[in-house]
Structures are given as structure tokens and as C-alpha cells.
mmCIF file of C-alpha atoms in Angstrom:
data_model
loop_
_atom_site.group_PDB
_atom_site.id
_atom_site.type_symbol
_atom_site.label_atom_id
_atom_site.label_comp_id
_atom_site.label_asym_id
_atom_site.label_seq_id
_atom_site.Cartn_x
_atom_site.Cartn_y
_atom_site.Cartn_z
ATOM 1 C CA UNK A 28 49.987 21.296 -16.847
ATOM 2 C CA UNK A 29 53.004 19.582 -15.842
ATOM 3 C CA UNK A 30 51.359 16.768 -14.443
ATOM 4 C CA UNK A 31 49.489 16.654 -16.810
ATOM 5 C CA UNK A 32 52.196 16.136 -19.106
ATOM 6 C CA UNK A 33 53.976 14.062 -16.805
ATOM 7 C CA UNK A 34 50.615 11.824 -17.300
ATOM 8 C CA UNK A 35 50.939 11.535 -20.658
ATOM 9 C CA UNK A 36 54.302 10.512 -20.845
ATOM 10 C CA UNK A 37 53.676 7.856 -18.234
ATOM 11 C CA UNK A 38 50.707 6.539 -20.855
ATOM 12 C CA UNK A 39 52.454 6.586 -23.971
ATOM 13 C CA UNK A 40 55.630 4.857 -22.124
ATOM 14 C CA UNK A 41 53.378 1.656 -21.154
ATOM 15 C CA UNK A 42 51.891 1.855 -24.513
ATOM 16 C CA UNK A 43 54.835 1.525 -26.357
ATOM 17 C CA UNK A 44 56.062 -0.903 -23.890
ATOM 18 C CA UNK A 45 52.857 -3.013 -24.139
ATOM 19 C CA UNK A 46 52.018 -2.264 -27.648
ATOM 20 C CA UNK A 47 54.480 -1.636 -30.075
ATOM 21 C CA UNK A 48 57.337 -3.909 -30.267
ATOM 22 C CA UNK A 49 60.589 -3.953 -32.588
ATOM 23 C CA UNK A 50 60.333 -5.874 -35.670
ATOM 24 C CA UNK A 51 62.311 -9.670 -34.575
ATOM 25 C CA UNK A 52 63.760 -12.088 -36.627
ATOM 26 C CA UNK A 53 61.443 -14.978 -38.465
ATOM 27 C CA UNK A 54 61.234 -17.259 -36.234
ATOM 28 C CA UNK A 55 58.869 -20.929 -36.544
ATOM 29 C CA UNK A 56 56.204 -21.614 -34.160
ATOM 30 C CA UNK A 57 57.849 -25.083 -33.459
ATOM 31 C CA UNK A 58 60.868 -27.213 -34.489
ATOM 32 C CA UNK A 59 61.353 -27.762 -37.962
ATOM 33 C CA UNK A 60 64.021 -30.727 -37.918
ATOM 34 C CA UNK A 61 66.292 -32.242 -41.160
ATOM 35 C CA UNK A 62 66.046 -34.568 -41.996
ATOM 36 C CA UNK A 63 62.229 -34.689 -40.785
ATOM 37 C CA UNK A 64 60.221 -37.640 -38.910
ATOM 38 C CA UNK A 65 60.703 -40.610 -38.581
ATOM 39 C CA UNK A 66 64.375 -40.351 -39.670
ATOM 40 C CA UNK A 67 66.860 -39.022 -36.777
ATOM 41 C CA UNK A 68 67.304 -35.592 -37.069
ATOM 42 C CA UNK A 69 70.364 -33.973 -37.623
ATOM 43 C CA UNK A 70 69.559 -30.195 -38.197
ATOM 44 C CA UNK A 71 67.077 -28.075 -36.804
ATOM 45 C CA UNK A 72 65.704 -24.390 -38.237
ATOM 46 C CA UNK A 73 66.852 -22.084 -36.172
ATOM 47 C CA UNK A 74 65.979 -18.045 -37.280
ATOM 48 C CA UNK A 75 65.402 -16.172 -39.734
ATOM 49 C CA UNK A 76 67.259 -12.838 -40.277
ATOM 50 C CA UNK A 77 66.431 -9.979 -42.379
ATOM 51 C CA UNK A 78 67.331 -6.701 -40.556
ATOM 52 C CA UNK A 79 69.489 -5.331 -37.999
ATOM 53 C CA UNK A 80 66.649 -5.495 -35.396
ATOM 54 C CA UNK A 81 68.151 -9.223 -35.261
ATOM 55 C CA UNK A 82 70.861 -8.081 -32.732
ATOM 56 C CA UNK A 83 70.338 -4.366 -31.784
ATOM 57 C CA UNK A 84 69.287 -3.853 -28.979
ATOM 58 C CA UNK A 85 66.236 -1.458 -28.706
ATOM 59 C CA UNK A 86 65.959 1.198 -25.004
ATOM 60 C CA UNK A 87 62.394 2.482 -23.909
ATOM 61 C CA UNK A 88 63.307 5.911 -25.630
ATOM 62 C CA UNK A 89 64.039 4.449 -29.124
ATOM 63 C CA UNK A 90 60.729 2.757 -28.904
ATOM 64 C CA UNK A 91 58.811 6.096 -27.909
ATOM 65 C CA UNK A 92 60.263 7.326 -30.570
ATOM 66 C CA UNK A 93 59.263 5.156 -33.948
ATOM 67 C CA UNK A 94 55.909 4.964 -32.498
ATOM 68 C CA UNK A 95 55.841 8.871 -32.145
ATOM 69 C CA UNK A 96 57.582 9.638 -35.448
ATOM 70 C CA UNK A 97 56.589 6.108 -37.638
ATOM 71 C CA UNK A 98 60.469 5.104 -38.122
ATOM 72 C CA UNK A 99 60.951 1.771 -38.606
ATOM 73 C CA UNK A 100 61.635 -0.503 -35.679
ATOM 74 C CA UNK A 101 63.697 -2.662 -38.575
ATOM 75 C CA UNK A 102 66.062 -0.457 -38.662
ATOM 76 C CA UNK A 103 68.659 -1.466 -41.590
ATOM 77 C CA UNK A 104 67.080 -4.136 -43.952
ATOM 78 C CA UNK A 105 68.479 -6.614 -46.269
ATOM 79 C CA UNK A 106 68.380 -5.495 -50.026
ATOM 80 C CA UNK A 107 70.043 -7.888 -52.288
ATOM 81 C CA UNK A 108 72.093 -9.895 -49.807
ATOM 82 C CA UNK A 109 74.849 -12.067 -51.975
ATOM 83 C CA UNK A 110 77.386 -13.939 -49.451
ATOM 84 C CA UNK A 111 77.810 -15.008 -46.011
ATOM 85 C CA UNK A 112 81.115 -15.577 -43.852
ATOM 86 C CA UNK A 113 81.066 -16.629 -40.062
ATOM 87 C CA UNK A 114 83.466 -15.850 -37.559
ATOM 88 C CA UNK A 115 83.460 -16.252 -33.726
ATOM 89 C CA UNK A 116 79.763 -15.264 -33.777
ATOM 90 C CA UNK A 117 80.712 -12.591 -36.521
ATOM 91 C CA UNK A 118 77.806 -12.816 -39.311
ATOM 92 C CA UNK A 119 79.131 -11.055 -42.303
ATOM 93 C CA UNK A 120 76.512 -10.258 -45.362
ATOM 94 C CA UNK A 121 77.458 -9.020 -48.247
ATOM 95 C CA UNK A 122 74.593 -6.977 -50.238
ATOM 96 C CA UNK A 123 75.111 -5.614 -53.467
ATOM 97 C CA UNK A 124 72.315 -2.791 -53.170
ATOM 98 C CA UNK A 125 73.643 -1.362 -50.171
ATOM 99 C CA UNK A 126 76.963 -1.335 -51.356
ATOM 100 C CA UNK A 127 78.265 -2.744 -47.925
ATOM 101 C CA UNK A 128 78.751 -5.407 -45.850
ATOM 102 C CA UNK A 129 76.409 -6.059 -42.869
ATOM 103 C CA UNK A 130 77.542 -6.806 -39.689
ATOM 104 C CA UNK A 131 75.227 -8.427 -37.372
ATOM 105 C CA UNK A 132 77.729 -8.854 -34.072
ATOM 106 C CA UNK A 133 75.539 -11.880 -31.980
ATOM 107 C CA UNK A 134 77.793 -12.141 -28.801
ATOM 108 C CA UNK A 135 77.980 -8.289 -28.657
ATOM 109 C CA UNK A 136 74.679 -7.496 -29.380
ATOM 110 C CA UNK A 137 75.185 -4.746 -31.714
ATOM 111 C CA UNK A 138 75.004 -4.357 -35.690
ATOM 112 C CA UNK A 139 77.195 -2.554 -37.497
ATOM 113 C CA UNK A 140 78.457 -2.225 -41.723
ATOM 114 C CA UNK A 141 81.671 -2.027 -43.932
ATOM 115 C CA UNK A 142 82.031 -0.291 -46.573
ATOM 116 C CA UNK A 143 78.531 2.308 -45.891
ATOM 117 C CA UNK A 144 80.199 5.532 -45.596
ATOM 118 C CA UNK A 145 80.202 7.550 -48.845
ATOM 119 C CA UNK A 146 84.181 7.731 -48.368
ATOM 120 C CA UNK A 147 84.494 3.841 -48.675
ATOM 121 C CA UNK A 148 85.923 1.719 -50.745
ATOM 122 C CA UNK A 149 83.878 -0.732 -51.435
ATOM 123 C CA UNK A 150 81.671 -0.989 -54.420
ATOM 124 C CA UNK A 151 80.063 -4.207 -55.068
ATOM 125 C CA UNK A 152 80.704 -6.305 -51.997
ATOM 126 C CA UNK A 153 80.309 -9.757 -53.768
ATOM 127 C CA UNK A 154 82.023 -13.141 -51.931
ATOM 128 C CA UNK A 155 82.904 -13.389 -48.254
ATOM 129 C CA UNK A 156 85.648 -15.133 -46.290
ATOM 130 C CA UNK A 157 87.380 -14.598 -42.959
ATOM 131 C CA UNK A 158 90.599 -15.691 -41.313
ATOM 132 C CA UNK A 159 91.532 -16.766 -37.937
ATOM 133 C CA UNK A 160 91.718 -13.420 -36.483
ATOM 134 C CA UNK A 161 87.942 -12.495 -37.947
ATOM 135 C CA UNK A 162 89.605 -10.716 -41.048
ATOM 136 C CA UNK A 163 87.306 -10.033 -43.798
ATOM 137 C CA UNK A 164 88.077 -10.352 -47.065
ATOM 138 C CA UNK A 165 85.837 -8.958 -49.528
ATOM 139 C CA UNK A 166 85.672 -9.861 -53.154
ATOM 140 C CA UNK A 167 84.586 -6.482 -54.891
ATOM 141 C CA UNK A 168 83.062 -6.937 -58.192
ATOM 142 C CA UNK A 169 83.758 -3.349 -59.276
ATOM 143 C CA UNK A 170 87.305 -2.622 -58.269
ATOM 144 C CA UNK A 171 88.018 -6.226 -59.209
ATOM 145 C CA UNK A 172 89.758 -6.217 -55.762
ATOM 146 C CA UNK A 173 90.016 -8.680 -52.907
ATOM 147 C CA UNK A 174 89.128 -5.845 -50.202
ATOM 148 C CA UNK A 175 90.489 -7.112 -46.497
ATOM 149 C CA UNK A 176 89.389 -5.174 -43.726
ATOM 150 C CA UNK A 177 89.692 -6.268 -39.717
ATOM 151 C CA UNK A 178 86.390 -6.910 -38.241
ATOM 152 C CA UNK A 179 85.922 -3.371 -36.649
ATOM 153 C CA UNK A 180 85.757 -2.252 -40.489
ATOM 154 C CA UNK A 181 88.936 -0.305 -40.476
ATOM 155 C CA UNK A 182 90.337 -0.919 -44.222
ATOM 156 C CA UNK A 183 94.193 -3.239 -44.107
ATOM 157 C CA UNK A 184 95.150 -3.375 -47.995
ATOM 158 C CA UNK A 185 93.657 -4.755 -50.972
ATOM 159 C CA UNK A 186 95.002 -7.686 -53.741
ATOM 160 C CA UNK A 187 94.340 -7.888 -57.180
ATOM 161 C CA UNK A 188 92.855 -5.178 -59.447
ATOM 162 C CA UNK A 189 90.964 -4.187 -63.155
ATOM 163 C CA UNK A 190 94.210 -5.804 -64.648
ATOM 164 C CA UNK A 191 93.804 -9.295 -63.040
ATOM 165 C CA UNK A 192 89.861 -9.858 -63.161
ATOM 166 C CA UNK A 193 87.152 -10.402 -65.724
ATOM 167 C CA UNK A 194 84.496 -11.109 -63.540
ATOM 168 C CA UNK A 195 85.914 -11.451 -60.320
ATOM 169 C CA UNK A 196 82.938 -13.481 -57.631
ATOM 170 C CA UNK A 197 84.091 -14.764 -54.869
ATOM 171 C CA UNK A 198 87.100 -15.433 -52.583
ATOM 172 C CA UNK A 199 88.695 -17.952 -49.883
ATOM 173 C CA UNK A 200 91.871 -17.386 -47.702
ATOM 174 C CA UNK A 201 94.271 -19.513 -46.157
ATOM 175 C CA UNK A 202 93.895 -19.627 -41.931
ATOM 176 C CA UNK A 203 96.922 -17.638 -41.322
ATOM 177 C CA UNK A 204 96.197 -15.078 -44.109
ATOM 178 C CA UNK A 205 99.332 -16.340 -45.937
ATOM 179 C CA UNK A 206 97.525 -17.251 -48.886
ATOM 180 C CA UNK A 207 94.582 -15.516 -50.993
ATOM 181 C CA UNK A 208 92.554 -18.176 -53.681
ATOM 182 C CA UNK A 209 90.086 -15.059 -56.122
ATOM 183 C CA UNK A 210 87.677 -16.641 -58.290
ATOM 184 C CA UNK A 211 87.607 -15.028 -61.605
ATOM 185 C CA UNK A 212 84.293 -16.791 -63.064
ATOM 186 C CA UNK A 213 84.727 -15.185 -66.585
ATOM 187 C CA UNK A 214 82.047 -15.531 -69.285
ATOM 188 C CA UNK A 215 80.707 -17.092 -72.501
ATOM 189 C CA UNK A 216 83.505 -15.587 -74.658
ATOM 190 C CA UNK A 217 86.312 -15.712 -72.335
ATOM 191 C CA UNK A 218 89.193 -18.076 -71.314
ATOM 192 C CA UNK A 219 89.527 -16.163 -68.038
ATOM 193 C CA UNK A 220 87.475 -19.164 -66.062
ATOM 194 C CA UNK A 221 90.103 -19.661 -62.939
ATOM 195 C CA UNK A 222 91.436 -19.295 -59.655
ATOM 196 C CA UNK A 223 94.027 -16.923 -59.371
ATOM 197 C CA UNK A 224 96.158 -17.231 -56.149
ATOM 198 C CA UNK A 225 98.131 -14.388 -54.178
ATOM 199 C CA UNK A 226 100.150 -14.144 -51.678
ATOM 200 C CA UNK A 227 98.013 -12.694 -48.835
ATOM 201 C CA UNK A 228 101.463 -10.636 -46.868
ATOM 202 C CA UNK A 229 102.012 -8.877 -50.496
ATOM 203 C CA UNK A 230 99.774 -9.247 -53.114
ATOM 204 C CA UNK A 231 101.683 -10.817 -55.482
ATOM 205 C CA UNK A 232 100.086 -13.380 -57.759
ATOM 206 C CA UNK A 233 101.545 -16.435 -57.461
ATOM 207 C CA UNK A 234 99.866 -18.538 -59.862
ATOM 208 C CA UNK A 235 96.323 -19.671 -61.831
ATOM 209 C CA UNK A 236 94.168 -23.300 -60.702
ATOM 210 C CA UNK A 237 92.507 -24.455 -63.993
ATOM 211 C CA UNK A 238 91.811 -23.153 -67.184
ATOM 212 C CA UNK A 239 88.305 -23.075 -69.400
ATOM 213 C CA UNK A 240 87.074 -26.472 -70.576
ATOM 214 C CA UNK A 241 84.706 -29.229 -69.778
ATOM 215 C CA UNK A 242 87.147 -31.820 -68.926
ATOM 216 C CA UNK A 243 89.029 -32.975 -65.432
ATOM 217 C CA UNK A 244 90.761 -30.038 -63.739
ATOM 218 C CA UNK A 245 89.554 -27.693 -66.217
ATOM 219 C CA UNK A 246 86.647 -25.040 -65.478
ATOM 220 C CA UNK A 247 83.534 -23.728 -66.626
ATOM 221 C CA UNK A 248 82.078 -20.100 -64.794
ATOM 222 C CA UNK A 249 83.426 -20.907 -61.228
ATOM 223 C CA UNK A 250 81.169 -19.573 -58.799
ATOM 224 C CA UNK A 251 82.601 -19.814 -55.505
ATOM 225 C CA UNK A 252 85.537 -21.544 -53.541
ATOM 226 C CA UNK A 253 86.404 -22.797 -49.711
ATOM 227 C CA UNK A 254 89.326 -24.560 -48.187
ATOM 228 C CA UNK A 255 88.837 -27.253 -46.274
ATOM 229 C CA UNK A 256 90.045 -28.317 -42.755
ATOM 230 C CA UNK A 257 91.924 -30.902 -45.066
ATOM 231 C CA UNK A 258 93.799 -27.832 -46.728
ATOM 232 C CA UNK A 259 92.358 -28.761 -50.282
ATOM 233 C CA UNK A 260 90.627 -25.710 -52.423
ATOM 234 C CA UNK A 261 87.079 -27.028 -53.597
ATOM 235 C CA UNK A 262 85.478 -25.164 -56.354
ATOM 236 C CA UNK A 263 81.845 -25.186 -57.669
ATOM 237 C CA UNK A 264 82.085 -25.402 -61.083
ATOM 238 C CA UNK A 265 79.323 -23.917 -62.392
ATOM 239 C CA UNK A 266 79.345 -24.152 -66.110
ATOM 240 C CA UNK A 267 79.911 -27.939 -65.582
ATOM 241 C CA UNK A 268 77.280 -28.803 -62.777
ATOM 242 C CA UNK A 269 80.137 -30.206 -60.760
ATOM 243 C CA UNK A 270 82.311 -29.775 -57.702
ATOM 244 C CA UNK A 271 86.425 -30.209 -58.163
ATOM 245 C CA UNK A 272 88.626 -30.322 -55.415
ATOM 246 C CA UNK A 273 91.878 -29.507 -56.269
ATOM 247 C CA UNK A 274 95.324 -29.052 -53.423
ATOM 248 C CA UNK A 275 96.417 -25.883 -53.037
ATOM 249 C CA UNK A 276 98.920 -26.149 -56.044
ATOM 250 C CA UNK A 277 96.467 -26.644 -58.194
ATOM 251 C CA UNK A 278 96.830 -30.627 -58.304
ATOM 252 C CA UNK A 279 93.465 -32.252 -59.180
ATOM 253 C CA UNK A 280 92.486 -34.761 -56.247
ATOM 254 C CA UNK A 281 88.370 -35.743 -57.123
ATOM 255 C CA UNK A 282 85.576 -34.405 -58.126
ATOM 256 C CA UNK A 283 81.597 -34.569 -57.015
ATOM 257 C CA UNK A 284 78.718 -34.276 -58.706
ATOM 258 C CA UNK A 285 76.613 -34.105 -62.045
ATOM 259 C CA UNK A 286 74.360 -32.497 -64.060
ATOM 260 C CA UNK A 287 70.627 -33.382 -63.285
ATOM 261 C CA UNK A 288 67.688 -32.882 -61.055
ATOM 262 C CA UNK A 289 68.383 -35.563 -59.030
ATOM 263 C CA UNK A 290 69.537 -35.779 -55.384
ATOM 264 C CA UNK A 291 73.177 -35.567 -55.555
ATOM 265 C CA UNK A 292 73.546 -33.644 -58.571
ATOM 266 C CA UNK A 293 73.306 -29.798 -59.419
ATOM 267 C CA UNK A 294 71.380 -27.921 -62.082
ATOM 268 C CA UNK A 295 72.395 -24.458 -60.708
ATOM 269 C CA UNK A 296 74.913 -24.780 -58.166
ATOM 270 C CA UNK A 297 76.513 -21.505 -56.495
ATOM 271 C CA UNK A 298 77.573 -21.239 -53.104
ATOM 272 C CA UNK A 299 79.710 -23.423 -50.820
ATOM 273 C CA UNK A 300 81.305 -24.297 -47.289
ATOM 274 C CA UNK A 301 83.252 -27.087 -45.808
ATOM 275 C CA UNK A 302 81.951 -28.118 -41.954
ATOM 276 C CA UNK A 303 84.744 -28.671 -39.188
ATOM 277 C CA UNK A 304 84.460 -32.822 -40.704
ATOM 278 C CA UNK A 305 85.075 -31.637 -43.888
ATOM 279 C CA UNK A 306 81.272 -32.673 -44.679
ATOM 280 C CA UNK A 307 80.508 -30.594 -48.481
ATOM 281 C CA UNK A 308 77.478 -28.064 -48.431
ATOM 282 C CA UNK A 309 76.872 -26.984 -51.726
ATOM 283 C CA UNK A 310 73.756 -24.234 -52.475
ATOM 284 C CA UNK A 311 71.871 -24.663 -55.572
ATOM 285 C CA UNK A 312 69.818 -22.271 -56.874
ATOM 286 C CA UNK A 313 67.392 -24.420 -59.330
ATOM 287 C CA UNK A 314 66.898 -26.574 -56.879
ATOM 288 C CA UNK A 315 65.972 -24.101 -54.270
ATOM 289 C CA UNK A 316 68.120 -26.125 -51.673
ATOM 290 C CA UNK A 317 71.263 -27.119 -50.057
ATOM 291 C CA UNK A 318 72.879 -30.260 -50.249
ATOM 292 C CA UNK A 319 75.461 -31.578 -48.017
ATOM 293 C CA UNK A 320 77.727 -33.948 -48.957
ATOM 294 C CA UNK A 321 80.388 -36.377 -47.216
ATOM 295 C CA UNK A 322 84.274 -35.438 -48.118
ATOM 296 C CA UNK A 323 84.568 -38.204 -50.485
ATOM 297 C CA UNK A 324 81.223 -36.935 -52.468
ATOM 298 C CA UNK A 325 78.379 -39.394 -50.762
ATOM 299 C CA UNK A 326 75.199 -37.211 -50.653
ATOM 300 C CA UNK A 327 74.104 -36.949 -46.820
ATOM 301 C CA UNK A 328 71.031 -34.709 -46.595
ATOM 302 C CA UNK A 329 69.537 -31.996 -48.814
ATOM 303 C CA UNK A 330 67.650 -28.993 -46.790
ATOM 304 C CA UNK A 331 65.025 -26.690 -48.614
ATOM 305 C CA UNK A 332 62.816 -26.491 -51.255
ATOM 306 C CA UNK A 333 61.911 -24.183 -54.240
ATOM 307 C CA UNK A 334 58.848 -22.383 -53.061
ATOM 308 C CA UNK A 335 57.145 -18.473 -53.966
ATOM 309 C CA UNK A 336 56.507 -18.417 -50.443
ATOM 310 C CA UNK A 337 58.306 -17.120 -47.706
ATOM 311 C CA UNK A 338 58.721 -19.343 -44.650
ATOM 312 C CA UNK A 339 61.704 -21.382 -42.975
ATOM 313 C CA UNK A 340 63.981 -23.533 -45.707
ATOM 314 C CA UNK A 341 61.967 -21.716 -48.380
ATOM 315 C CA UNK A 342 63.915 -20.816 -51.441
ATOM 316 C CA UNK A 343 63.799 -18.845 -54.792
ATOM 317 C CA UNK A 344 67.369 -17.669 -55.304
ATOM 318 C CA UNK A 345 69.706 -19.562 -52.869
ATOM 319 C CA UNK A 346 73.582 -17.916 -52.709
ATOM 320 C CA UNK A 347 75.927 -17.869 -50.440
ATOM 321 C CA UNK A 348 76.400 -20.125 -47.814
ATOM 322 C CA UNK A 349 78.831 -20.906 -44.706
ATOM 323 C CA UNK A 350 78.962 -23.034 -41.289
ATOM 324 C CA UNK A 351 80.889 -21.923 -38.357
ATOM 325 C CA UNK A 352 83.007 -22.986 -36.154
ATOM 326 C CA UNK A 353 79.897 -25.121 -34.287
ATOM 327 C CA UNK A 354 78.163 -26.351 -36.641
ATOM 328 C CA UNK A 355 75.170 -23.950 -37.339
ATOM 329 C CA UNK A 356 74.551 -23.627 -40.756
ATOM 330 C CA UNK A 357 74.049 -20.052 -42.341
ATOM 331 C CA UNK A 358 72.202 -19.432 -46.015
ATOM 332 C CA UNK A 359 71.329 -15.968 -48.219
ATOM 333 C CA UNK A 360 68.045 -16.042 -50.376
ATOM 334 C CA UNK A 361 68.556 -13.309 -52.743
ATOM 335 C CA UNK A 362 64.763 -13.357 -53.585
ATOM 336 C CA UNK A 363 63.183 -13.286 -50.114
ATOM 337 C CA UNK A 364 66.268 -11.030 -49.007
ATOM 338 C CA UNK A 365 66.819 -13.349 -46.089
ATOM 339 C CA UNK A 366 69.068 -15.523 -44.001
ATOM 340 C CA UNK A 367 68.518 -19.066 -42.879
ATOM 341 C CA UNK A 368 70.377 -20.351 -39.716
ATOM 342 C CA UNK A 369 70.215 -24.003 -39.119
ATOM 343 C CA UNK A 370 71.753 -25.468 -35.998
ATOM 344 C CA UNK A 371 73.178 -29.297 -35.720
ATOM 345 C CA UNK A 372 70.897 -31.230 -32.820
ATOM 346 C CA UNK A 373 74.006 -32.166 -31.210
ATOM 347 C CA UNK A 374 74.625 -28.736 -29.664
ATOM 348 C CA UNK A 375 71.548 -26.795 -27.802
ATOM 349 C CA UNK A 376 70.466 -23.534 -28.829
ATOM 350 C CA UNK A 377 72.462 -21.457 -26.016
ATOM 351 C CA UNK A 378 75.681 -23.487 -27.197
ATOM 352 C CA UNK A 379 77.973 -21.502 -29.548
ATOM 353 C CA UNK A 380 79.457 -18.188 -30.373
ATOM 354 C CA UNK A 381 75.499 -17.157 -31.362
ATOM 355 C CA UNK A 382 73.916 -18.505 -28.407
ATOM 356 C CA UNK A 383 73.978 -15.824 -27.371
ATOM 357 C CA UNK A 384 70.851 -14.805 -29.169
ATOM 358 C CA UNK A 385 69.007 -16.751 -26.944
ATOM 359 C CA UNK A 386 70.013 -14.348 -23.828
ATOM 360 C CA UNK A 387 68.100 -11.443 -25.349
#
């Protein structure tokens, strides 16, 4: 009976070796470049990412046992993901379902969340940013507070509160943590359309960027915020189909962009990051795209399309949106519950803090 057993064992290992394999990330069955042929390229698709199967790493015994038992070789799947923030190979998603932050740790190889455990304080994990030492800060659209944890998820403080928010969306921080830009996007019958700015060693507020209105310097439901390697706070302004880039005092410098379906302007715009360059990428969900734009507002490339389907630079409800510290590009779809990495040709696939997922 025992070798008999043994016997059985020895069959079910190779069959789950040979048979049953975790669930990877998307990935295509060849290069998909942007812009495509015959123009030079200047992005390729890289993955797709839905789950935490993206970086886990999966023994022979784990395997035995979600074929013996049916669990999911997933293992923690996107809901509603919202924003994305990119740090030293760090992939931060917010989701608002899961009332957490995902974690998906490339050069460690290991997946982890913020915010899960049913002691935690956040509620409705919302915008995304990091600072030089991986921080996160995590704009909570419950608390109305800027959450900031270290990037093991053990809680530092948090900014802001019920008394300083509306509708608070989305945040942006200062390299050294010194400074804290919240985006309170407000709503039809409110004047609370700003950027209120903290001091990130504190809390205290230190002062509002722009008021409701249509014209220069004013704003219209902000959706999101990023400072550039140029220091300067750019803001989609969503209620006027326009980017404006303001210093970090609240001066306006310029702004980018128009209302229309045309390349170059926005119909829905919502997400945005700022490349090492200071090139503008700007996520727009009408359009079902991303458009990135040169620092003085010349349209460069747009990536994506609006499609039902689901498939590489495929779109329904683009969000949030970052680029690291190489390049790569990083997008949510709230629809297809998915993330879209993009890498620049100039760099090879192994290059980077997550080229290491090429050394699975």
C-alpha cells in the first residue's frame, strides 16, 4: 500500500507539473510596437497584469494543491483597480473593491497589500504617489486623508481629514517628502475645485492652487496631479478638457490642451505622469487611450484605442497612469480590471528595476 501510494504521488506530481500551470500575466504572441510600422518605434507592449500570479512565485506543493482542491492558481485578482505609482520596481495599485493597495514586488518576486487587514486604515484607496525612499502616499476617498505608509505597509501618519476635503482624488508629493499637493476635485455645486498643499513633516496646510472657474489658473473637477522633474505641479483639469501647469506656489506657467476628439485634445481626461524628460502622458478615458505629450504641450504619440475587447492597448475605462524611473510605461483599465506595461525600445526587456520579470 505504501508504494502504492508512493506511486500515486509520483503521478499526480508530473501531472501537475506537466499539466496544470499557474494562471501568467497577458502576454502578446509577438511585438506590438508604438508607434507601429513603418514609423520608428518608440514603445513596445510589454505585459499584461491582472493578479498576483504576476510575481508570486508558485513551489511543486502549491501546485498539487489547487489542482487537488480547485483553488485558484490566480491567487489575488484585480477588482476595480483605480491608480498606479512606480517605485524602484515597486508596482503600487490602488483598488477600490478590495479596499487595499496591491503590491506586486518585481525584483523580489513576491506580492503583497496595504491596507487588507480588517484592522487597517484604509478605506477607499483612491490616487497613488511615492517618494524617493518608496513611500506611499495614499489618497483615501473615505477618511478624506492623504494615508503615507513605507513600502513594507507599516502605517507613518496621515494629512488632511473630513474637514479639509469634498471629494478628495488623488495626490502628488514632493521628492524629499517635504511637501504634500491633495487634489480636492469637488462637484457640480461646489467651489471646493483645488489643490490644497501641506507640509509633508507636519501636516499643516500651507495653502490652496486655483479656485473653480473656466478661465486661466482657475479649475474645473481636477482629477489628478504630478510634479515634474522640472519641479512644476501639472494638473488635469477635468471639467475644462485641459492640462495647467502651475509652480509649486501656485504661479500659472502654460497650459495644454482642448476640448475635442482630436489628437491632442481630451474629451475625458483623468490620469497623469511626467517621464524622466519631462515628456506629458495624459490618460483619457473617452478616448480609450493615452497621449503623450512634449513639456511645452506638442502632441508626440497617442497609445490605445477604445475597444469591448480585451487584448494589449485595449481600453474601456482608462485611469491611472505612471512611468518609472526607466521609462516603462504603466496604465489601469478599470473595465477590463487590468494593467498595461509598455517599455521604451531604447532599453531591452531585462533592463530596469522590472527586468527582472524576465528571470522567472
Amino acid at each position: 500500500m505504501r508504494n502504492l501510494a508512493f506511486l500515486i504521488w509520483v503521478l499526480m506530481l508530473g501531472i501537475t507539473g506537466c499539466a496544470v500551470e499557474p494562471e501568467k500575466d497577458t502576454e502578446p504572441t509577438g511585438p506590438i510596437y508604438f508607434p507601429a510600422p513603418p514609423d520608428e518605434p518608440r514603445f513596445v507592449f510589454e505585459r499584461t497584469v491582472q493578479a498576483s500570479s504576476a510575481v508570486e512565485q508558485v513551489d511543486s506543493q502549491t501546485r498539487m494543491r489547487q489542482m487537488l482542491t480547485g483553488e485558484s492558481s490566480s491567487g489575488t485578482v484585480m477588482s476595480k483597480p483605480f491608480d498606479v505609482a512606480v517605485c524602484q520596481g515597486l508596482i503600487f495599485v490602488s483598488d477600490t473593491v478590495l479596499r487595499s493597495v496591491l503590491v506586486f514586488d518585481v525584483p523580489g518576486k513576491r506580492f503583497y497589500q496595504i491596507g487588507a487587514e480588517e484592522t487597517a486604515l484604509v478605506r477607499k484607496p483612491l490616487g497613488l504617489a511615492t517618494d524617493e525612499e518608496c513611500n506611499l502616499y495614499i489618497a483615501d476617498g473615505t477618511t478624506r486623508q492623504i494615508m503615507i505608509f513605507n513600502q513594507a505597509g507599516q502605517f507613518l501618519k496621515a494629512i488632511g481629514g473630513q474637514e479639509w476635503f469634498e471629494r478628495l482624488s488623488h495626490v502628488t508629493v514632493s521628492r524629499d517628502g517635504s511637501r504634500v499637493f491633495a487634489v480636492d476635485t469637488g462637484n457640480i455645486r461646489s467651489t471646493s475645485h483645488h489643490v490644497r498643499v501641506f507640509d509633508g513633516q507636519n501636516g499643516k496646510h500651507l495653502f490652496d492652487i486655483g479656485e473653480r472657474g473656466e478661465e486661466e489658473g482657475k479649475l474645473n473637477l481636477p482629477r489628478d496631479a504630478e510634479l515634474g522633474p522640472d519641479g512644476n505641479l501639472y494638473v488635469v483639469d477635468g471639467g475644462n478638457f485641459r492640462v495647467q501647469v502651475f509652480d509649486q506656489q501656485g504661479k500659472l506657467i502654460r497650459t495644454i490642451g482642448t476640448l475635442g476628439r482630436r489628437y491632442g485634445q481630451f474629451a475625458r481626461p483623468k490620469g497623469i505622469a511626467i517621464d524622466p524628460a519631462g515628456n506629458i502622458y495624459v490618460s483619457d478615458a473617452a478616448h480609450g487611450n493615452f497621449q503623450i505629450f512634449s513639456n511645452d504641450g506638442k502632441l508626440l504619440l497617442f497609445v490605445g484605442k477604445r475597444s469591448e475587447s480585451f487584448g494589449p492597448a485595449n481600453y474601456m475605462l482608462p485611469a491611472g497612469i505612471d512611468v518609472d524611473e526607466d521609462g516603462r510605461i504603466y496604465m489601469v483599465d478599470q473595465y477590463f480590471r487590468k494593467l498595461d506595461v509598455y517599455r521604451p525600445v531604447t532599453i531591452t526587456e531585462t533592463e530596469g528595476y522590472v527586468g527582472a520579470w524576465q528571470l522567472k
